[in-house]
Tab-separated table of C-alpha atoms in Angstrom:
chain	number	residue	atom	x	y	z
A	1080	MET	CA	-36.837	-45.808	32.087
A	1081	ARG	CA	-38.246	-46.853	35.430
A	1082	LYS	CA	-39.601	-44.248	37.799
A	1083	SER	CA	-37.075	-45.126	40.486
A	1084	GLY	CA	-34.249	-44.585	37.989
A	1085	THR	CA	-35.693	-41.178	37.180
A	1086	LEU	CA	-35.763	-40.285	40.875
A	1087	TYR	CA	-32.077	-41.143	41.247
A	1088	ILE	CA	-31.232	-38.999	38.212
A	1089	ILE	CA	-33.257	-36.075	39.584
A	1090	LEU	CA	-31.520	-36.367	42.979
A	1091	GLU	CA	-28.100	-36.450	41.279
A	1092	ILE	CA	-28.958	-33.302	39.313
A	1093	VAL	CA	-30.249	-31.601	42.478
A	1094	THR	CA	-26.962	-32.441	44.214
A	1095	ILE	CA	-24.921	-30.987	41.363
A	1096	LEU	CA	-27.022	-27.826	41.189
A	1097	SER	CA	-26.953	-27.407	44.978
A	1098	ASN	CA	-23.156	-27.606	45.037
A	1099	ILE	CA	-22.936	-25.024	42.259
A	1100	ILE	CA	-25.458	-22.673	43.866
A	1101	ILE	CA	-23.918	-22.882	47.338
A	1102	GLY	CA	-20.359	-22.503	45.993
A	1103	VAL	CA	-21.205	-19.500	43.821
A	1104	SER	CA	-23.251	-17.941	46.640
A	1105	ILE	CA	-20.378	-18.247	49.105
A	1106	LEU	CA	-17.861	-16.742	46.695
A	1107	THR	CA	-20.255	-13.949	45.704
A	1108	LEU	CA	-21.105	-13.052	49.292
A	1109	ILE	CA	-17.439	-13.102	50.318
A	1110	ALA	CA	-16.595	-10.753	47.436
A	1111	TYR	CA	-19.508	-8.460	48.326
A	1112	GLN	CA	-18.586	-8.532	51.993
A	1113	ALA	CA	-14.979	-7.586	51.170
A	1114	GLN	CA	-16.054	-4.665	48.945
A	1115	GLU	CA	-18.550	-3.264	51.425
A	1116	HIS	CA	-16.344	-3.942	54.473
A	1117	LEU	CA	-19.118	-5.892	56.178
A	1118	GLU	CA	-18.555	-8.483	58.884
A	1119	LEU	CA	-19.680	-12.070	58.527
A	1120	ASN	CA	-22.043	-13.371	61.168
A	1121	LYS	CA	-22.814	-16.742	62.656
A	1122	SER	CA	-26.168	-16.962	60.847
A	1123	PHE	CA	-24.306	-16.917	57.528
A	1124	ILE	CA	-21.969	-19.659	58.749
A	1125	GLY	CA	-24.833	-21.719	60.154
A	1126	SER	CA	-26.809	-21.473	56.925
A	1127	ILE	CA	-23.770	-22.611	54.918
A	1128	VAL	CA	-23.176	-25.595	57.205
A	1129	LEU	CA	-26.885	-26.481	57.065
A	1130	ALA	CA	-27.048	-26.149	53.261
A	1131	ILE	CA	-23.968	-28.315	52.776
A	1132	GLY	CA	-25.422	-30.943	55.131
A	1133	VAL	CA	-28.720	-30.987	53.223
A	1134	THR	CA	-26.853	-31.297	49.913
A	1135	GLU	CA	-24.781	-34.202	51.246
A	1136	MET	CA	-27.959	-35.920	52.469
A	1137	VAL	CA	-29.553	-35.514	49.020
A	1138	GLU	CA	-26.357	-36.924	47.508
A	1139	PHE	CA	-26.667	-39.930	49.844
A	1140	LEU	CA	-30.303	-40.418	48.859
A	1141	SER	CA	-29.355	-40.341	45.171
A	1142	LEU	CA	-27.346	-43.543	45.593
A	1143	LYS	CA	-28.786	-46.956	44.863
A	1144	MET	CA	-29.191	-49.381	47.779
A	1145	LEU	CA	-25.698	-50.927	47.587
A	1146	GLY	CA	-24.140	-47.463	47.372
A	1147	LYS	CA	-26.183	-46.314	50.353
A	1148	LEU	CA	-24.902	-49.170	52.484
A	1149	ARG	CA	-21.295	-48.285	51.627
A	1150	ASN	CA	-21.856	-44.581	52.352
A	1151	ILE	CA	-23.677	-44.634	55.679
A	1152	PRO	CA	-20.835	-42.678	57.380
A	1153	ASN	CA	-21.427	-39.848	54.887
A	1154	ALA	CA	-25.128	-39.832	55.779
A	1155	VAL	CA	-24.232	-39.586	59.480
A	1156	VAL	CA	-21.892	-36.680	58.719
A	1157	ALA	CA	-24.622	-34.993	56.653
A	1158	GLY	CA	-27.116	-35.356	59.506
A	1159	LEU	CA	-24.635	-34.042	62.059
A	1160	SER	CA	-23.756	-31.166	59.727
A	1161	MET	CA	-27.422	-30.182	59.490
A	1162	ILE	CA	-27.727	-30.303	63.285
A	1163	LEU	CA	-24.546	-28.243	63.663
A	1164	GLY	CA	-25.846	-25.645	61.194
A	1165	VAL	CA	-29.096	-25.261	63.122
A	1166	LEU	CA	-27.240	-25.067	66.456
A	1167	ILE	CA	-24.843	-22.427	65.138
A	1168	MET	CA	-27.791	-20.288	64.065
A	1169	ALA	CA	-29.818	-20.911	67.238
A	1170	ILE	CA	-27.278	-20.733	70.065
A	1171	ASP	CA	-26.078	-17.335	71.175
A	1172	MET	CA	-22.279	-17.354	70.908
A	1173	GLU	CA	-19.585	-15.071	69.607
A	1174	LEU	CA	-18.179	-15.401	66.099
A	1175	GLU	CA	-14.782	-16.509	67.421
A	1176	THR	CA	-16.387	-19.343	69.369
A	1177	THR	CA	-18.439	-20.276	66.317
A	1178	CYS	CA	-15.253	-20.548	64.244
A	1179	VAL	CA	-13.591	-22.821	66.807
A	1180	VAL	CA	-16.645	-25.076	67.162
A	1181	TRP	CA	-17.135	-25.233	63.396
A	1182	GLY	CA	-13.425	-25.952	62.832
A	1183	ILE	CA	-13.328	-28.810	65.343
A	1184	CYS	CA	-16.533	-30.387	64.044
A	1185	ALA	CA	-15.415	-29.957	60.437
A	1186	ILE	CA	-12.121	-31.749	61.110
A	1187	VAL	CA	-14.016	-34.708	62.576
A	1188	PHE	CA	-16.399	-34.674	59.592
A	1189	GLN	CA	-13.493	-34.567	57.124
A	1190	VAL	CA	-11.742	-37.498	58.793
A	1191	ILE	CA	-14.932	-39.574	58.515
A	1192	LYS	CA	-15.369	-38.569	54.869
A	1193	ILE	CA	-11.739	-39.453	54.085
A	1194	GLY	CA	-12.198	-42.877	55.694
A	1195	ASN	CA	-15.410	-43.494	53.770
A	1196	ALA	CA	-13.886	-42.339	50.467
A	1197	GLY	CA	-10.858	-44.555	51.100
A	1198	TYR	CA	-13.160	-47.514	51.703
A	1199	ASN	CA	-15.042	-46.822	48.442
A	1200	ILE	CA	-12.068	-45.802	46.312
A	1201	LEU	CA	-12.166	-48.967	44.197
A	1202	LYS	CA	-15.850	-48.410	43.313
A	1203	GLN	CA	-15.387	-44.823	42.056
A	1204	PRO	CA	-11.667	-44.043	42.031
A	1205	PHE	CA	-11.868	-40.654	40.295
A	1206	LEU	CA	-14.555	-39.182	42.549
A	1207	ASN	CA	-13.206	-40.634	45.780
A	1208	THR	CA	-9.624	-39.544	45.079
A	1209	VAL	CA	-10.797	-35.968	44.561
A	1210	ILE	CA	-12.937	-36.187	47.712
A	1211	ILE	CA	-9.931	-37.374	49.738
A	1212	ILE	CA	-7.816	-34.474	48.445
A	1213	LEU	CA	-10.562	-31.898	49.096
A	1214	CYS	CA	-11.299	-33.241	52.579
A	1215	ALA	CA	-7.619	-33.311	53.576
A	1216	THR	CA	-7.174	-29.749	52.332
A	1217	GLU	CA	-10.313	-28.609	54.136
A	1218	ALA	CA	-9.021	-30.172	57.356
A	1219	ILE	CA	-5.875	-28.044	56.987
A	1220	PHE	CA	-8.022	-24.932	56.484
A	1221	CYS	CA	-10.008	-25.949	59.585
A	1222	ILE	CA	-6.821	-25.963	61.640
A	1223	PHE	CA	-6.159	-22.392	60.523
A	1224	LEU	CA	-9.795	-21.530	61.328
A	1225	ILE	CA	-9.377	-22.861	64.859
A	1226	ALA	CA	-6.054	-21.084	65.372
A	1227	ARG	CA	-6.879	-17.709	63.802
A	1228	THR	CA	-10.716	-17.741	64.115
A	1229	VAL	CA	-12.235	-14.699	62.400
A	1230	LEU	CA	-8.970	-13.788	60.648
A	1231	ALA	CA	-9.035	-17.090	58.729
A	1232	LEU	CA	-12.792	-17.159	58.144
A	1233	ASP	CA	-12.760	-15.501	54.706
A	1234	HIS	CA	-10.055	-17.841	53.405
A	1235	HIS	CA	-11.858	-20.861	54.824
A	1236	LEU	CA	-15.134	-19.852	53.177
A	1237	ILE	CA	-13.419	-19.133	49.866
A	1238	PHE	CA	-11.911	-22.625	49.938
A	1239	ILE	CA	-15.296	-24.165	50.712
A	1240	GLY	CA	-16.866	-22.285	47.790
A	1241	ILE	CA	-14.149	-23.439	45.403
A	1242	SER	CA	-14.284	-26.965	46.834
A	1243	LEU	CA	-18.032	-27.171	46.214
A	1244	LEU	CA	-17.560	-26.034	42.624
A	1245	ILE	CA	-14.807	-28.619	42.067
A	1246	GLU	CA	-17.021	-31.324	43.556
A	1247	ALA	CA	-19.902	-30.225	41.312
A	1248	PHE	CA	-17.638	-30.476	38.267
A	1249	ILE	CA	-16.502	-33.970	39.282
A	1250	LEU	CA	-20.116	-35.017	39.888
A	1251	ILE	CA	-21.050	-33.738	36.411
A	1252	VAL	CA	-18.236	-35.796	34.889
A	1253	GLU	CA	-19.302	-38.879	36.874
A	1254	PHE	CA	-22.943	-38.309	35.890
A	1255	ILE	CA	-22.037	-38.151	32.189
A	1256	ILE	CA	-19.764	-41.197	32.435
A	1257	HIS	CA	-22.475	-43.274	34.113
A	1258	ARG	CA	-25.117	-42.267	31.568
A	1259	TYR	CA	-22.736	-43.035	28.698
A	1260	GLN	CA	-21.801	-46.435	30.163
A	1261	ARG	CA	-25.453	-47.434	30.525
A	1262	LYS	CA	-26.273	-46.491	26.946
A	1263	GLY	CA	-23.163	-48.224	25.637
A	1264	ILE	CA	-24.030	-51.564	27.240
């Protein structure tokens, strides 16, 4: 196997593991926070947004050149997500304001991701169909986050955790399918 092929495989595995780790971490911290009656803070939200942006950028880098050209909007969203995560952690604002800003930005990000997945649906129909469903559902949760702010934050984070785990499962299936197809040819 060529070294460049190995790099793509390593980046795909890093993406899968990152989605699993972030998803499990979110769900675990939400459960712990609920048991201990602790309040979430904007640093937690900012770190989640930043981690998801980094994971999406690694996912973009794991694509071969033709895939990268078709997924440039996802790379832009990943970069903007990383910037948003840093800004949420750095700027002094209340948690309610953070929820509104995050909700608005997330809706824009989801619309871009839906458009990109729709454009690429013929290349990877299984993955892109699931991405469209997850993004549309997340946009709905973002509307609740904007409307109810802190009251909807736990539910929004729980959905994101579950969504990341579903995406990791789909990426595992796609990874296995692609490895099997290459060996079968």
